[in-house]
Short mmCIF file of N, CA, C and O in Angstrom, two decimals:
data_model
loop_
_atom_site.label_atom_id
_atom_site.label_comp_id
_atom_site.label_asym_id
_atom_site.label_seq_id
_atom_site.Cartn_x
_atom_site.Cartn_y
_atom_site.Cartn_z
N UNK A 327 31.74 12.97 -0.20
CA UNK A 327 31.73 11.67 0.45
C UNK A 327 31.28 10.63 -0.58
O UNK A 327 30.25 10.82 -1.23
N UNK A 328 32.06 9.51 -0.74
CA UNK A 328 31.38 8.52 -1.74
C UNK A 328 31.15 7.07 -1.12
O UNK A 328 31.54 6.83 0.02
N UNK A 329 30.55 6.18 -1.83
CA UNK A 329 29.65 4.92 -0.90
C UNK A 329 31.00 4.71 -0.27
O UNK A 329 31.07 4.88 0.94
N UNK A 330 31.96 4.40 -0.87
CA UNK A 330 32.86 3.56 0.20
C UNK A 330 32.86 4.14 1.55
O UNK A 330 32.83 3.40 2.54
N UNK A 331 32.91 5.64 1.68
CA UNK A 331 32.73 6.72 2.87
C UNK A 331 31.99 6.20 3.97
O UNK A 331 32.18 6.07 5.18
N UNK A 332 30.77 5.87 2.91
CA UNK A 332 29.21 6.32 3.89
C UNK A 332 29.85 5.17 4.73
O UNK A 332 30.22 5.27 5.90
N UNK A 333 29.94 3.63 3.61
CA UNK A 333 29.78 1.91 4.30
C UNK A 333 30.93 2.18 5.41
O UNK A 333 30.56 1.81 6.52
N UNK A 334 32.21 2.70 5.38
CA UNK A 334 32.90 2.98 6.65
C UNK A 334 32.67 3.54 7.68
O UNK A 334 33.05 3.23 8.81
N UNK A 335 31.53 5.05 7.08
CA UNK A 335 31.20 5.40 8.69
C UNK A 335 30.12 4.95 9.46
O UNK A 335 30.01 5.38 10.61
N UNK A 336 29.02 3.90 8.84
CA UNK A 336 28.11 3.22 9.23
C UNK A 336 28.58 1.70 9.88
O UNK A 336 27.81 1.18 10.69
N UNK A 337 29.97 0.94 9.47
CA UNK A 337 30.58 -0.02 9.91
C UNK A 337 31.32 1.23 11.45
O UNK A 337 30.96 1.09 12.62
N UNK A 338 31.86 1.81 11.20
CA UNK A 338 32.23 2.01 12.80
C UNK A 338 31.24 2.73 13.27
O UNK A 338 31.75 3.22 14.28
N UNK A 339 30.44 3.02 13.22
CA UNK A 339 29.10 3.77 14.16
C UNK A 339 28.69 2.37 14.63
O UNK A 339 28.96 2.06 15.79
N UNK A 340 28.07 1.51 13.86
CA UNK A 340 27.68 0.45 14.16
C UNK A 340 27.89 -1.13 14.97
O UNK A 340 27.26 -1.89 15.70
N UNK A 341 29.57 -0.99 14.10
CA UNK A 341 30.38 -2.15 14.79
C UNK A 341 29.39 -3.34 13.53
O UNK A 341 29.05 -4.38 14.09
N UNK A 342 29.02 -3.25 12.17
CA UNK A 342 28.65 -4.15 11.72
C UNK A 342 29.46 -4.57 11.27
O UNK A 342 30.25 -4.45 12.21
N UNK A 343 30.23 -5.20 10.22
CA UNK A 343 31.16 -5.62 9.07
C UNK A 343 31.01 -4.86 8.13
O UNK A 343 29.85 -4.59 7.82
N UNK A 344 32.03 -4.30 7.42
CA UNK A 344 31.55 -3.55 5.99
C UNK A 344 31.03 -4.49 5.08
O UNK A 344 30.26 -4.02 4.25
N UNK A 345 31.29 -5.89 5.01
CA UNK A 345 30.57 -6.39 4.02
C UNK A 345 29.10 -6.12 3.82
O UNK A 345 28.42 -5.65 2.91
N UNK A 346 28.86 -6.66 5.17
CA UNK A 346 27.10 -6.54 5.33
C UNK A 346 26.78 -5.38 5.03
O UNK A 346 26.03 -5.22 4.07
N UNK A 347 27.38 -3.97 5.94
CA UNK A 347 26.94 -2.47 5.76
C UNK A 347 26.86 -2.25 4.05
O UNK A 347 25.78 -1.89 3.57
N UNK A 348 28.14 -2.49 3.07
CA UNK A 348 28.12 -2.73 1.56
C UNK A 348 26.56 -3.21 1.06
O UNK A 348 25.68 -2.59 0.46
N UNK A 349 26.61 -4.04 1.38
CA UNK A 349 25.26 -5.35 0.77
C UNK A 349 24.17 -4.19 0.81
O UNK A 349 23.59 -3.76 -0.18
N UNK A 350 23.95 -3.65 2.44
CA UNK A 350 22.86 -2.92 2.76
C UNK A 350 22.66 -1.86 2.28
O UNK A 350 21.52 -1.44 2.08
N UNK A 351 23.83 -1.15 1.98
CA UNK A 351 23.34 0.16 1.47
C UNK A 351 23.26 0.31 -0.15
O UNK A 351 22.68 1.26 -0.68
N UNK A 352 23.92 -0.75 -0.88
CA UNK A 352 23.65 -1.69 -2.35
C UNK A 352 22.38 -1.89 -2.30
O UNK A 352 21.91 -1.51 -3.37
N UNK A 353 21.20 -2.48 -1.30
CA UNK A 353 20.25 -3.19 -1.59
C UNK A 353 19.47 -2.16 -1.31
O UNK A 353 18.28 -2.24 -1.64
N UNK A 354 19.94 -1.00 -0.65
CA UNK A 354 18.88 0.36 -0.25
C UNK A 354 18.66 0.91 -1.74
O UNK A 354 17.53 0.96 -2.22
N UNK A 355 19.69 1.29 -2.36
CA UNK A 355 19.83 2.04 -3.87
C UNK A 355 19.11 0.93 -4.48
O UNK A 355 17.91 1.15 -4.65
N UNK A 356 19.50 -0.08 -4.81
CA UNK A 356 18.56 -0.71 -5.92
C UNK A 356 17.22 -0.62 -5.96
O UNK A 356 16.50 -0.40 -6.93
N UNK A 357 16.90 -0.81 -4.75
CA UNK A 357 15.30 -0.73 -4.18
C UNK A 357 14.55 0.79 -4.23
O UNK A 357 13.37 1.07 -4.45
N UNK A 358 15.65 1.61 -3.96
CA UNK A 358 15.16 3.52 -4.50
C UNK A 358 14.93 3.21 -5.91
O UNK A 358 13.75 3.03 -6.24
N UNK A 359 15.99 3.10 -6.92
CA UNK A 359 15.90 2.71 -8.19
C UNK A 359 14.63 1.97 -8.51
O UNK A 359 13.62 2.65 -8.69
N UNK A 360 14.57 1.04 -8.57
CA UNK A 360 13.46 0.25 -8.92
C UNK A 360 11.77 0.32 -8.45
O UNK A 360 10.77 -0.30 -8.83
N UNK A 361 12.06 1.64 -7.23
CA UNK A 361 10.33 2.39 -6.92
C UNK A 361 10.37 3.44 -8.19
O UNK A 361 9.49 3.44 -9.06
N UNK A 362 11.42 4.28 -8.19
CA UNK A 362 11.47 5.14 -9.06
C UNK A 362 11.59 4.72 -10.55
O UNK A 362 11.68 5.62 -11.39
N UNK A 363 11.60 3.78 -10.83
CA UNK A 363 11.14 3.26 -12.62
C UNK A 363 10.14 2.65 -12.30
O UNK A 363 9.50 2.26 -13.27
N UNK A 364 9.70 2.37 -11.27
CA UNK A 364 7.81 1.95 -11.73
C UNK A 364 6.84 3.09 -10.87
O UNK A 364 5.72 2.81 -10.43
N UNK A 365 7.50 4.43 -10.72
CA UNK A 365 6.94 5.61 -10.89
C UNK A 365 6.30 5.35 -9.39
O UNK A 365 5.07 5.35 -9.28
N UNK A 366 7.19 5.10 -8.16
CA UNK A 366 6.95 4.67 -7.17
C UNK A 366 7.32 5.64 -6.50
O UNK A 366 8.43 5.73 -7.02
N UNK A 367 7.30 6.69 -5.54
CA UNK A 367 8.01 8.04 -4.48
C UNK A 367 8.72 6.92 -3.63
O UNK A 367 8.62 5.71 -3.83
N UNK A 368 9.41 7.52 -2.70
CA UNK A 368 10.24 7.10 -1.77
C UNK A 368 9.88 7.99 -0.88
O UNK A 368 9.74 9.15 -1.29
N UNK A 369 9.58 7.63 0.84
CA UNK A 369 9.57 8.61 1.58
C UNK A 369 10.43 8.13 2.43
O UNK A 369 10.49 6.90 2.49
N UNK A 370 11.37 8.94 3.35
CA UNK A 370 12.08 8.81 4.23
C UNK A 370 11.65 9.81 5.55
O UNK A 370 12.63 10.53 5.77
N UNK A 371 10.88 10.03 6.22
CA UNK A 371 10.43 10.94 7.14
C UNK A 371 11.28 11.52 7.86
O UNK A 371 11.35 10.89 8.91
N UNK A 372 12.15 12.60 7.86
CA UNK A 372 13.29 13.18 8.63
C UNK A 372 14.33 13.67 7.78
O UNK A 372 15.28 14.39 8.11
N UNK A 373 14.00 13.09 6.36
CA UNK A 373 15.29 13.00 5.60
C UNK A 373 14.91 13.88 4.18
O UNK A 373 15.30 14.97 3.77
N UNK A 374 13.80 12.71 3.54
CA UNK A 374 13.56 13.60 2.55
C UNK A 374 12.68 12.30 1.38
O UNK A 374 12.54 11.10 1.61
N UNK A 375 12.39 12.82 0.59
CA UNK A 375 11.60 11.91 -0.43
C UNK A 375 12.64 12.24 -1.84
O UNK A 375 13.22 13.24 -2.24
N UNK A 376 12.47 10.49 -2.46
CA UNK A 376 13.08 10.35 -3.80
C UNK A 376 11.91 10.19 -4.44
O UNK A 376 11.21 9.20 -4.26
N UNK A 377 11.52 11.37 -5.43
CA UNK A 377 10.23 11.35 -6.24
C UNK A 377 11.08 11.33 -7.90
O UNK A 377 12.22 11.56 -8.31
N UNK A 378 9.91 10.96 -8.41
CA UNK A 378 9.46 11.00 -9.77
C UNK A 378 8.70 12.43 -10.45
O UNK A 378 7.50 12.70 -10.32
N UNK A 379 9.68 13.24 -11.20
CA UNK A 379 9.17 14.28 -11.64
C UNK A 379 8.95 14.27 -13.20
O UNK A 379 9.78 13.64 -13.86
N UNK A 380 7.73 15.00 -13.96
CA UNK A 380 7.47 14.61 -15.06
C UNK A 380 7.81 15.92 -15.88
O UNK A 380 7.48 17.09 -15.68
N UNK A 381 8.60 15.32 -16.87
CA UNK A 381 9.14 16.78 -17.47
C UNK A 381 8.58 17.01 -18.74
O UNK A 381 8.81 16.11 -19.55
N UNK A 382 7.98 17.86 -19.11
CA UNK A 382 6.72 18.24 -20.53
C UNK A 382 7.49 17.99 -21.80
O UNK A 382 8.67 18.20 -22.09
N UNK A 383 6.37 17.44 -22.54
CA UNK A 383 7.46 17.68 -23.90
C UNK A 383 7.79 19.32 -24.62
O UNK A 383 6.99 20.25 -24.72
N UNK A 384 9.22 19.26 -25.05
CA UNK A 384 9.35 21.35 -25.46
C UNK A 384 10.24 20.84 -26.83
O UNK A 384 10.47 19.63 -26.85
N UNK A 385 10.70 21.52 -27.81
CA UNK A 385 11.22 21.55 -28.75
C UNK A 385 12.60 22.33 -28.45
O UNK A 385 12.76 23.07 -27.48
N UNK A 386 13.36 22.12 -29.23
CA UNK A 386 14.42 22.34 -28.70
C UNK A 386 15.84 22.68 -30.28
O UNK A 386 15.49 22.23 -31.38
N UNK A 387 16.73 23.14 -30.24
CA UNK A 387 17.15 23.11 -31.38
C UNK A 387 18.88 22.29 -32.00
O UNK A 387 19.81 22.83 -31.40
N UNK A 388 19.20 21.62 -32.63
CA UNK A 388 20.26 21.30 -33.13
C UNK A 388 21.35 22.21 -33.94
O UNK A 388 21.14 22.48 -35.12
N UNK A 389 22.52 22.67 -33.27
CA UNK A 389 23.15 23.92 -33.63
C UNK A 389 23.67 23.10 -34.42
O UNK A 389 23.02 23.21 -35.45
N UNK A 390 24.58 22.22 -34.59
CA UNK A 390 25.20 22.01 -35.81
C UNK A 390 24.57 21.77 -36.78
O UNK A 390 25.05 22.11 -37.87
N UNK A 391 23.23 21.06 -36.71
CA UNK A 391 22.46 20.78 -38.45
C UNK A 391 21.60 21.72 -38.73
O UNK A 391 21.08 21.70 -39.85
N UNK A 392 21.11 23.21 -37.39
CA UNK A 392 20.26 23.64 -37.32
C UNK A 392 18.90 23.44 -37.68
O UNK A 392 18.23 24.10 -38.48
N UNK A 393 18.57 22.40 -36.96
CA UNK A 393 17.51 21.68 -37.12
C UNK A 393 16.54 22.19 -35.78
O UNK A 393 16.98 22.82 -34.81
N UNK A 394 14.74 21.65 -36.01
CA UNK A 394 14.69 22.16 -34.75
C UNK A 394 14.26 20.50 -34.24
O UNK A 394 13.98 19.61 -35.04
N UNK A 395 14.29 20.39 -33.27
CA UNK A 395 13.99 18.71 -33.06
C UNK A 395 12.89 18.78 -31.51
O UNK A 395 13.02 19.65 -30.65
N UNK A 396 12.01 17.84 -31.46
CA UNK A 396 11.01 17.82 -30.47
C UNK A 396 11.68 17.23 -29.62
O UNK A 396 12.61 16.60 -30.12
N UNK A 397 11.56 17.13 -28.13
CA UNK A 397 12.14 16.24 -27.12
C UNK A 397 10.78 15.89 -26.34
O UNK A 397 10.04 16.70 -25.78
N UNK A 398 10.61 14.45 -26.43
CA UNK A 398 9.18 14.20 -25.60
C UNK A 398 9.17 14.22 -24.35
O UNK A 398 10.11 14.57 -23.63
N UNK A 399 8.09 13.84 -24.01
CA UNK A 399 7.69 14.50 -22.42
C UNK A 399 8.35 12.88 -21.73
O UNK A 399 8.20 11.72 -22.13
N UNK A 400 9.12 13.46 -20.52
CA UNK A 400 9.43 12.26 -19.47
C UNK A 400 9.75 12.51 -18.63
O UNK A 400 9.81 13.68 -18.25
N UNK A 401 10.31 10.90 -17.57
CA UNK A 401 10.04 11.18 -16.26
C UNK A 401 12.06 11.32 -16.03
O UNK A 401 13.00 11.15 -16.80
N UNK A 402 11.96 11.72 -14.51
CA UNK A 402 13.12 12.05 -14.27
C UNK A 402 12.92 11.92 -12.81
O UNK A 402 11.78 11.95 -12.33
N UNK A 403 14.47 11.72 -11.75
CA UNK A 403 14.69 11.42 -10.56
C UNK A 403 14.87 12.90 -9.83
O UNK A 403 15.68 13.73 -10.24
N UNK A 404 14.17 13.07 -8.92
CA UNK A 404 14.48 14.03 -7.91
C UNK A 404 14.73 13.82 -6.72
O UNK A 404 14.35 12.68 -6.46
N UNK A 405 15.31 14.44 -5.54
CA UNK A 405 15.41 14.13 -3.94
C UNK A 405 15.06 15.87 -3.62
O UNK A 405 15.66 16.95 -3.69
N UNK A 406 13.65 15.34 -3.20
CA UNK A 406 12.95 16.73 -1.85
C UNK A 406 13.71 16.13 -0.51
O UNK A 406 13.64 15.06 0.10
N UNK A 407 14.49 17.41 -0.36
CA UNK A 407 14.85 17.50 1.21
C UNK A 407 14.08 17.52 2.41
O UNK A 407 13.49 18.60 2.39
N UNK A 408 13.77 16.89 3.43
CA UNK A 408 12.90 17.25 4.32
C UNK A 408 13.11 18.66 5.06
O UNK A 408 14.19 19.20 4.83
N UNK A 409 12.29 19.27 5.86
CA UNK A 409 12.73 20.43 6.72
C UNK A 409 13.52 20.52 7.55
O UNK A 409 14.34 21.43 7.70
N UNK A 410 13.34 19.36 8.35
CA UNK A 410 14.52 19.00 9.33
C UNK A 410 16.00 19.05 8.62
O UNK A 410 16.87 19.78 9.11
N UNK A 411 16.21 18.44 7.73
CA UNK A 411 17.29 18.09 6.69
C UNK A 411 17.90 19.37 6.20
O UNK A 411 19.13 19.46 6.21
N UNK A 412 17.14 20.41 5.75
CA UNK A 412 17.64 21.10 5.39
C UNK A 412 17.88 22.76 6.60
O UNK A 412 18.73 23.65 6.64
N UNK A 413 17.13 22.57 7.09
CA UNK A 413 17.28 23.28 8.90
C UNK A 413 18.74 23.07 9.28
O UNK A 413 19.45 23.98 9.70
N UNK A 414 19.22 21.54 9.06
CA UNK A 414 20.27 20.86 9.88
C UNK A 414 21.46 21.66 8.87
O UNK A 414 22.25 22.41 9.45
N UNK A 415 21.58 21.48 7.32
CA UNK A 415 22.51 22.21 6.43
C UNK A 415 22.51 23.49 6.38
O UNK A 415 23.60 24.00 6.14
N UNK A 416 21.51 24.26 6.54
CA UNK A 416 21.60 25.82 7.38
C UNK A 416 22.17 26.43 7.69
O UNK A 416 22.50 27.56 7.35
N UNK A 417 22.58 25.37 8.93
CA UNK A 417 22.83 25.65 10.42
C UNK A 417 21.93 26.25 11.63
O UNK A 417 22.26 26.77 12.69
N UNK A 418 20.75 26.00 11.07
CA UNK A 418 19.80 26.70 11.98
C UNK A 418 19.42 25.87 13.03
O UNK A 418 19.34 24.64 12.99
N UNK A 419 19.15 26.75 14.19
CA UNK A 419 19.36 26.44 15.70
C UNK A 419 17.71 26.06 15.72
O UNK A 419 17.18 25.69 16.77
#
């Protein structure tokens, strides 16, 4: 399913305009984005949380120059599923 998907099936569930539904679900992502670069979680209660996971620095190696090269420690985007959420993809009753 891709955004254009979602904004269509939220304009006929809703009866909003896709413009607006567009705008809204544009202004939902930016706003995930922008908790998650100032190292902000997201909770959605039912659904699931967009966290910030911190990944260690490890060394790592370059096959073509065979080099070994460090990769520093950073952050990265995750989505924890809630229970409900993932109960529902299951299929559990």
């Amino acid at each position: 399913m891709t955004k254009a998907d979602i904004v269509n099936e939220i304009a006929k569930k809703t009866g909003i305009d896709k413009a607006s539904v567009l705008a809204t679900v544009e202004s939902f992502m930016e706003v995930v984005k922008d908790s998650l670069a100032s190292n902000e979680n997201v909770y959605l209660r039912g659904f699931g949380s967009f966290i910030v996971k911190k990944r260690a620095q490890k060394t790592a190696r370059n096959i073509s120059k065979n080099t070994t090269i460090i990769i520093p420690e950073h952050n990265i985007p995750a989505f924890k599923p809630a229970k409900t959420f993932v109960s529902q993809v299951k299929g559990d009753k």
